[in-house]
Amino acid sequence: MVTAAAAVVLGGVFWPLVIVLGAVLIPASIAGVLPTLLRYSILFSLPIAISALLVNLFFFPGGQTILFQIGPISATAEGLSFAIEILCRIAAFSGAITLFYLTTKPTELVLDLERRGVSPRLAFVANASVQTVPAMAERAQQIVAAQRARGLDTEGSVWRRFRGLVPIVGPVVLGSITEVEERSMALEARGFTRPGKRSLLWFPPDSPLQRIFRWLLVVGLGAIVAARAAGLI
Amino acid sequence: MLALERVSYRYPGAPRLALRDFTLTLNDGEVVGVVGASESGKSTLALVCSGLAPRSIGGSLTGRLLVDGDDMQGRPMHEMAAHIGICFQNPTSQLSQVAATVFEEVAFGPLNLGLDRLEVARRTTSALEKLGIGSLAERDPERLSGGQMQLVAVAGLLAMDPRHLVLDEPTAQLDPAGKRLVADSLASLARSGTALLIAEHDTDLLAGLCSRVVVLDTGAIAYEGLTPEVLADERLTEFGIEPPSDVALRREVESAGLHLDLPA
């Protein structure tokens, strides 16, 4: 969060890139997740990056220096410059979020949040949402296989693939709804709706060094905001 | 002791009663089976006994549900859970999805009750040992076989320390190996004194576990009695229930004009 916020506050191209390098790429490399991070991060941010590039390149208000024209619309140098700035911020955002996702176990995050007073229900919903994704993907694969075995065409033209989606999405969604109903009953039967705090079996260790580092990040962000406001950077 | 006194239940918006004037007593340590065709009311009975109907799913209930003589009306679900556990047929939908290990999964319920960590660990270990799945403690619950997963679900209920356990077709979605695993564990659970109410299609499973069997038909008791008598009753097939394999075999042999002596 600090990484993304710092990139937005600093603006420009140089500092966000320094932040991406120092707070995302180097830590990801040390954690051994750099190739995965790059793949996920690009996939995650590609749609918004393309739209940000196109909108700013062609529709930047007050753009004077025309680079090229496509029909009635013009690409401007000012628009391109601003689009690159935005792309650097998007890179910081998606990189930081992806690094967090790749290096933090949802269970540990939720236990830590609960320890710090976050509602058990909120923590459960956050954790279960993440954990449900692979289960739903597995269910979808089973349904695709079953429907293909019954002659459904999931290959070929775009239109055929689109038509093939309907008999797949329906069972996936309806099956998940049924399962959620049963799961919520099972949770109730295990005392989940009891008001008050639940106990924790364990929680991730939080060393003094980690705490100091977290506070340093917050102080650092504050310093960046102050320096920016004062026009020092 | 768990008792239902003249209980009737209707699902929200349903035109007819799913359970009609139902009376049943489950004594401490007793194992009672419930059989019936599909839509006969077995699952509804399980939901009513556990308190989930109408607390969780709505609908209207008349009659009384008693635990040790205390009327459970108005008690919240988490209080009911400490008395009566319910196990559903689909093992995957009973897991919390937030536990990294079987131990954490089983501990989920006691943790919800806000118990002390040591007590939670004691209950969890005891539940795993009772079902003979202590060796699974460090495994990922999502990566178990169906039978193992169902046992983990049952262990999760046992760790809540209820004296009554309601099982709604606990082996319906399991392969033969999974069925055997669950059946053996239920037998050992019954021996340890937990009262079990088992709604099940599989009469072979009930024959080996239950002291009494209740036959349900369209939400009401058709007849009930001691297990060998009920399961050998000719009327069983009229209610869409297959008799246990020893009874079926005996009938086949006798219809061929032969005589068969099977050990009791």
PDB file of C-alpha atoms in Angstrom, chain A residues 23-207:
ATOM      1  CA  ALA A  23      10.111  -2.101  -3.464  1.00  0.00           C
ATOM      2  CA  VAL A  24       8.791  -4.603  -5.990  1.00  0.00           C
ATOM      3  CA  LEU A  25      11.346  -6.083  -8.380  1.00  0.00           C
ATOM      4  CA  ILE A  26      14.295  -6.546  -6.010  1.00  0.00           C
ATOM      5  CA  PRO A  27      12.171  -8.010  -3.158  1.00  0.00           C
ATOM      6  CA  ALA A  28      10.394 -10.273  -5.691  1.00  0.00           C
ATOM      7  CA  SER A  29      13.744 -11.443  -6.992  1.00  0.00           C
ATOM      8  CA  ILE A  30      14.958 -12.185  -3.446  1.00  0.00           C
ATOM      9  CA  ALA A  31      11.698 -14.079  -2.748  1.00  0.00           C
ATOM     10  CA  GLY A  32      12.185 -16.066  -5.965  1.00  0.00           C
ATOM     11  CA  VAL A  33       8.876 -14.984  -7.478  1.00  0.00           C
ATOM     12  CA  LEU A  34      10.078 -12.469 -10.051  1.00  0.00           C
ATOM     13  CA  PRO A  35       9.021 -14.351 -13.237  1.00  0.00           C
ATOM     14  CA  THR A  36       5.589 -15.137 -11.778  1.00  0.00           C
ATOM     15  CA  LEU A  37       5.219 -11.574 -10.558  1.00  0.00           C
ATOM     16  CA  LEU A  38       5.994 -10.160 -13.988  1.00  0.00           C
ATOM     17  CA  ARG A  39       3.529 -12.515 -15.679  1.00  0.00           C
ATOM     18  CA  TYR A  40       0.677 -11.928 -13.198  1.00  0.00           C
ATOM     19  CA  SER A  41       1.344  -8.243 -12.916  1.00  0.00           C
ATOM     20  CA  ILE A  42       1.254  -7.692 -16.676  1.00  0.00           C
ATOM     21  CA  LEU A  43      -1.901  -9.806 -17.048  1.00  0.00           C
ATOM     22  CA  PHE A  44      -3.526  -7.986 -14.151  1.00  0.00           C
ATOM     23  CA  SER A  45      -2.787  -4.483 -15.406  1.00  0.00           C
ATOM     24  CA  LEU A  46      -2.855  -4.950 -19.164  1.00  0.00           C
ATOM     25  CA  PRO A  47      -6.511  -3.945 -19.817  1.00  0.00           C
ATOM     26  CA  ILE A  48      -6.325  -0.784 -17.726  1.00  0.00           C
ATOM     27  CA  ALA A  49      -2.844   0.047 -19.048  1.00  0.00           C
ATOM     28  CA  ILE A  50      -4.001  -0.185 -22.680  1.00  0.00           C
ATOM     29  CA  SER A  51      -7.050   1.960 -22.050  1.00  0.00           C
ATOM     30  CA  ALA A  52      -4.990   4.538 -20.093  1.00  0.00           C
ATOM     31  CA  LEU A  53      -2.468   4.699 -22.930  1.00  0.00           C
ATOM     32  CA  LEU A  54      -5.090   5.099 -25.669  1.00  0.00           C
ATOM     33  CA  VAL A  55      -7.231   7.642 -23.825  1.00  0.00           C
ATOM     34  CA  ASN A  56      -4.275   9.860 -22.869  1.00  0.00           C
ATOM     35  CA  LEU A  57      -2.438   9.479 -26.157  1.00  0.00           C
ATOM     36  CA  PHE A  58      -5.421  10.497 -28.274  1.00  0.00           C
ATOM     37  CA  PHE A  59      -7.629  12.551 -25.977  1.00  0.00           C
ATOM     38  CA  PHE A  60      -5.230  14.422 -23.680  1.00  0.00           C
ATOM     39  CA  PRO A  61      -6.761  17.875 -23.101  1.00  0.00           C
ATOM     40  CA  GLY A  62      -4.522  20.670 -24.291  1.00  0.00           C
ATOM     41  CA  GLY A  63      -2.190  18.418 -26.275  1.00  0.00           C
ATOM     42  CA  GLN A  64      -0.334  20.583 -28.857  1.00  0.00           C
ATOM     43  CA  THR A  65       2.525  18.558 -30.333  1.00  0.00           C
ATOM     44  CA  ILE A  66       0.967  16.136 -32.817  1.00  0.00           C
ATOM     45  CA  LEU A  67       2.860  12.885 -33.254  1.00  0.00           C
ATOM     46  CA  PHE A  68       0.531  11.246 -35.799  1.00  0.00           C
ATOM     47  CA  GLN A  69      -3.112  11.232 -36.833  1.00  0.00           C
ATOM     48  CA  ILE A  70      -5.656   8.484 -37.301  1.00  0.00           C
ATOM     49  CA  GLY A  71      -8.632   9.939 -39.128  1.00  0.00           C
ATOM     50  CA  PRO A  72     -10.038  12.812 -37.077  1.00  0.00           C
ATOM     51  CA  ILE A  73      -8.099  12.026 -33.880  1.00  0.00           C
ATOM     52  CA  SER A  74      -4.525  13.026 -33.109  1.00  0.00           C
ATOM     53  CA  ALA A  75      -1.905  11.454 -30.884  1.00  0.00           C
ATOM     54  CA  THR A  76       0.010  14.114 -28.971  1.00  0.00           C
ATOM     55  CA  ALA A  77       3.433  14.135 -27.321  1.00  0.00           C
ATOM     56  CA  GLU A  78       1.933  15.649 -24.147  1.00  0.00           C
ATOM     57  CA  GLY A  79      -0.624  12.847 -24.058  1.00  0.00           C
ATOM     58  CA  LEU A  80       2.098  10.234 -24.532  1.00  0.00           C
ATOM     59  CA  SER A  81       4.186  11.770 -21.766  1.00  0.00           C
ATOM     60  CA  PHE A  82       1.227  11.764 -19.355  1.00  0.00           C
ATOM     61  CA  ALA A  83       0.273   8.205 -20.386  1.00  0.00           C
ATOM     62  CA  ILE A  84       3.799   7.017 -19.536  1.00  0.00           C
ATOM     63  CA  GLU A  85       3.492   8.617 -16.098  1.00  0.00           C
ATOM     64  CA  ILE A  86       0.177   6.847 -15.540  1.00  0.00           C
ATOM     65  CA  LEU A  87       1.656   3.544 -16.735  1.00  0.00           C
ATOM     66  CA  CYS A  88       4.469   3.891 -14.177  1.00  0.00           C
ATOM     67  CA  ARG A  89       1.909   4.343 -11.408  1.00  0.00           C
ATOM     68  CA  ILE A  90      -0.105   1.367 -12.673  1.00  0.00           C
ATOM     69  CA  ALA A  91       3.103  -0.690 -12.676  1.00  0.00           C
ATOM     70  CA  ALA A  92       3.733   0.297  -9.055  1.00  0.00           C
ATOM     71  CA  PHE A  93       0.160  -0.548  -8.082  1.00  0.00           C
ATOM     72  CA  SER A  94      -0.079  -3.901  -9.840  1.00  0.00           C
ATOM     73  CA  GLY A  95       3.476  -4.871  -8.899  1.00  0.00           C
ATOM     74  CA  ALA A  96       2.907  -4.140  -5.217  1.00  0.00           C
ATOM     75  CA  ILE A  97      -0.443  -5.943  -5.126  1.00  0.00           C
ATOM     76  CA  THR A  98       0.917  -8.965  -7.005  1.00  0.00           C
ATOM     77  CA  LEU A  99       3.980  -9.150  -4.761  1.00  0.00           C
ATOM     78  CA  PHE A 100       1.699  -9.077  -1.730  1.00  0.00           C
ATOM     79  CA  TYR A 101      -0.488 -11.840  -3.227  1.00  0.00           C
ATOM     80  CA  LEU A 102       2.502 -14.019  -4.095  1.00  0.00           C
ATOM     81  CA  THR A 103       4.312 -13.706  -0.778  1.00  0.00           C
ATOM     82  CA  THR A 104       1.477 -13.633   1.776  1.00  0.00           C
ATOM     83  CA  LYS A 105      -0.558 -16.688   2.735  1.00  0.00           C
ATOM     84  CA  PRO A 106      -4.238 -15.656   3.015  1.00  0.00           C
ATOM     85  CA  THR A 107      -4.654 -17.715   6.199  1.00  0.00           C
ATOM     86  CA  GLU A 108      -1.757 -15.933   7.884  1.00  0.00           C
ATOM     87  CA  LEU A 109      -3.022 -12.534   6.799  1.00  0.00           C
ATOM     88  CA  VAL A 110      -6.494 -13.238   8.138  1.00  0.00           C
ATOM     89  CA  LEU A 111      -5.203 -14.598  11.457  1.00  0.00           C
ATOM     90  CA  ASP A 112      -3.049 -11.521  11.873  1.00  0.00           C
ATOM     91  CA  LEU A 113      -5.941  -9.204  11.032  1.00  0.00           C
ATOM     92  CA  GLU A 114      -8.151 -11.046  13.514  1.00  0.00           C
ATOM     93  CA  ARG A 115      -5.494 -10.713  16.178  1.00  0.00           C
ATOM     94  CA  ARG A 116      -5.522  -6.966  15.553  1.00  0.00           C
ATOM     95  CA  GLY A 117      -9.266  -6.789  16.129  1.00  0.00           C
ATOM     96  CA  VAL A 118     -10.770  -7.186  12.653  1.00  0.00           C
ATOM     97  CA  SER A 119     -14.198  -8.888  12.825  1.00  0.00           C
ATOM     98  CA  PRO A 120     -13.895 -12.682  12.435  1.00  0.00           C
ATOM     99  CA  ARG A 121     -16.709 -12.620   9.885  1.00  0.00           C
ATOM    100  CA  LEU A 122     -14.978 -10.001   7.749  1.00  0.00           C
ATOM    101  CA  ALA A 123     -11.710 -11.894   8.026  1.00  0.00           C
ATOM    102  CA  PHE A 124     -13.446 -15.143   7.083  1.00  0.00           C
ATOM    103  CA  VAL A 125     -15.138 -13.602   4.045  1.00  0.00           C
ATOM    104  CA  ALA A 126     -11.815 -12.159   2.858  1.00  0.00           C
ATOM    105  CA  ASN A 127     -10.028 -15.468   3.274  1.00  0.00           C
ATOM    106  CA  ALA A 128     -12.808 -17.685   1.910  1.00  0.00           C
ATOM    107  CA  SER A 129     -13.152 -15.475  -1.179  1.00  0.00           C
ATOM    108  CA  VAL A 130      -9.503 -16.067  -2.064  1.00  0.00           C
ATOM    109  CA  GLN A 131      -9.692 -19.783  -1.266  1.00  0.00           C
ATOM    110  CA  THR A 132     -12.877 -20.236  -3.317  1.00  0.00           C
ATOM    111  CA  VAL A 133     -11.233 -19.229  -6.591  1.00  0.00           C
ATOM    112  CA  PRO A 134      -9.259 -22.478  -7.138  1.00  0.00           C
ATOM    113  CA  ALA A 135     -12.276 -24.560  -6.088  1.00  0.00           C
ATOM    114  CA  MET A 136     -14.501 -22.759  -8.592  1.00  0.00           C
ATOM    115  CA  ALA A 137     -11.869 -23.103 -11.311  1.00  0.00           C
ATOM    116  CA  GLU A 138     -11.715 -26.847 -10.620  1.00  0.00           C
ATOM    117  CA  ARG A 139     -15.512 -27.105 -10.731  1.00  0.00           C
ATOM    118  CA  ALA A 140     -15.589 -25.142 -14.006  1.00  0.00           C
ATOM    119  CA  GLN A 141     -13.020 -27.516 -15.518  1.00  0.00           C
ATOM    120  CA  GLN A 142     -15.102 -30.534 -14.505  1.00  0.00           C
ATOM    121  CA  ILE A 143     -18.231 -28.996 -16.018  1.00  0.00           C
ATOM    122  CA  VAL A 144     -16.404 -28.091 -19.234  1.00  0.00           C
ATOM    123  CA  ALA A 145     -15.160 -31.675 -19.511  1.00  0.00           C
ATOM    124  CA  ALA A 146     -18.656 -33.046 -18.825  1.00  0.00           C
ATOM    125  CA  GLN A 147     -20.283 -30.717 -21.367  1.00  0.00           C
ATOM    126  CA  ARG A 148     -17.636 -31.480 -23.992  1.00  0.00           C
ATOM    127  CA  ALA A 149     -18.248 -35.179 -23.454  1.00  0.00           C
ATOM    128  CA  ARG A 150     -21.877 -34.444 -24.324  1.00  0.00           C
ATOM    129  CA  GLY A 151     -20.895 -32.763 -27.574  1.00  0.00           C
ATOM    130  CA  LEU A 152     -20.560 -29.115 -26.547  1.00  0.00           C
ATOM    131  CA  ASP A 153     -18.242 -27.222 -28.892  1.00  0.00           C
ATOM    132  CA  THR A 154     -15.798 -25.150 -26.840  1.00  0.00           C
ATOM    133  CA  GLU A 155     -13.319 -24.690 -29.667  1.00  0.00           C
ATOM    134  CA  GLY A 156     -13.589 -23.146 -33.116  1.00  0.00           C
ATOM    135  CA  SER A 157     -14.905 -19.670 -33.896  1.00  0.00           C
ATOM    136  CA  VAL A 158     -15.415 -16.935 -31.290  1.00  0.00           C
ATOM    137  CA  TRP A 159     -19.193 -17.168 -31.754  1.00  0.00           C
ATOM    138  CA  ARG A 160     -19.157 -20.950 -31.144  1.00  0.00           C
ATOM    139  CA  ARG A 161     -17.052 -20.455 -28.005  1.00  0.00           C
ATOM    140  CA  PHE A 162     -19.400 -17.746 -26.796  1.00  0.00           C
ATOM    141  CA  ARG A 163     -22.422 -19.998 -27.316  1.00  0.00           C
ATOM    142  CA  GLY A 164     -20.575 -22.735 -25.455  1.00  0.00           C
ATOM    143  CA  LEU A 165     -20.251 -20.495 -22.403  1.00  0.00           C
ATOM    144  CA  VAL A 166     -23.949 -20.578 -21.519  1.00  0.00           C
ATOM    145  CA  PRO A 167     -24.229 -24.264 -20.581  1.00  0.00           C
ATOM    146  CA  ILE A 168     -20.996 -23.948 -18.603  1.00  0.00           C
ATOM    147  CA  VAL A 169     -21.612 -20.748 -16.658  1.00  0.00           C
ATOM    148  CA  GLY A 170     -25.113 -21.841 -15.529  1.00  0.00           C
ATOM    149  CA  PRO A 171     -24.046 -25.034 -13.719  1.00  0.00           C
ATOM    150  CA  VAL A 172     -20.929 -23.365 -12.288  1.00  0.00           C
ATOM    151  CA  VAL A 173     -22.937 -20.494 -10.776  1.00  0.00           C
ATOM    152  CA  LEU A 174     -25.927 -22.571  -9.644  1.00  0.00           C
ATOM    153  CA  GLY A 175     -23.678 -25.281  -8.209  1.00  0.00           C
ATOM    154  CA  SER A 176     -21.711 -22.676  -6.289  1.00  0.00           C
ATOM    155  CA  ILE A 177     -24.888 -21.099  -4.904  1.00  0.00           C
ATOM    156  CA  THR A 178     -26.121 -24.497  -3.655  1.00  0.00           C
ATOM    157  CA  GLU A 179     -22.762 -25.219  -2.113  1.00  0.00           C
ATOM    158  CA  VAL A 180     -22.642 -21.815  -0.426  1.00  0.00           C
ATOM    159  CA  GLU A 181     -26.052 -22.506   1.142  1.00  0.00           C
ATOM    160  CA  GLU A 182     -24.889 -25.830   2.552  1.00  0.00           C
ATOM    161  CA  ARG A 183     -21.558 -24.371   3.616  1.00  0.00           C
ATOM    162  CA  SER A 184     -23.232 -21.522   5.494  1.00  0.00           C
ATOM    163  CA  MET A 185     -25.381 -24.059   7.362  1.00  0.00           C
ATOM    164  CA  ALA A 186     -22.301 -26.128   8.172  1.00  0.00           C
ATOM    165  CA  LEU A 187     -20.601 -22.986   9.500  1.00  0.00           C
ATOM    166  CA  GLU A 188     -23.587 -22.146  11.676  1.00  0.00           C
ATOM    167  CA  ALA A 189     -23.566 -25.675  13.035  1.00  0.00           C
ATOM    168  CA  ARG A 190     -19.953 -25.074  14.048  1.00  0.00           C
ATOM    169  CA  GLY A 191     -20.721 -21.996  16.087  1.00  0.00           C
ATOM    170  CA  PHE A 192     -19.557 -19.452  13.525  1.00  0.00           C
ATOM    171  CA  THR A 193     -22.457 -17.086  14.222  1.00  0.00           C
ATOM    172  CA  ARG A 194     -21.663 -16.860  17.926  1.00  0.00           C
ATOM    173  CA  PRO A 195     -21.330 -13.214  18.865  1.00  0.00           C
ATOM    174  CA  GLY A 196     -18.055 -12.026  20.371  1.00  0.00           C
ATOM    175  CA  LYS A 197     -14.429 -12.796  19.749  1.00  0.00           C
ATOM    176  CA  ARG A 198     -13.248 -16.207  18.659  1.00  0.00           C
ATOM    177  CA  SER A 199     -10.007 -17.658  19.929  1.00  0.00           C
ATOM    178  CA  LEU A 200      -6.976 -18.092  17.715  1.00  0.00           C
ATOM    179  CA  LEU A 201      -4.949 -21.255  17.641  1.00  0.00           C
ATOM    180  CA  TRP A 202      -1.858 -19.415  16.469  1.00  0.00           C
ATOM    181  CA  PHE A 203      -0.874 -16.260  14.654  1.00  0.00           C
ATOM    182  CA  PRO A 204       2.132 -15.333  12.534  1.00  0.00           C
ATOM    183  CA  PRO A 205       5.154 -14.031  14.461  1.00  0.00           C
ATOM    184  CA  ASP A 206       5.715 -10.293  14.329  1.00  0.00           C
ATOM    185  CA  SER A 207       9.333  -9.478  15.210  1.00  0.00           C
TER     186      SER A 207
END
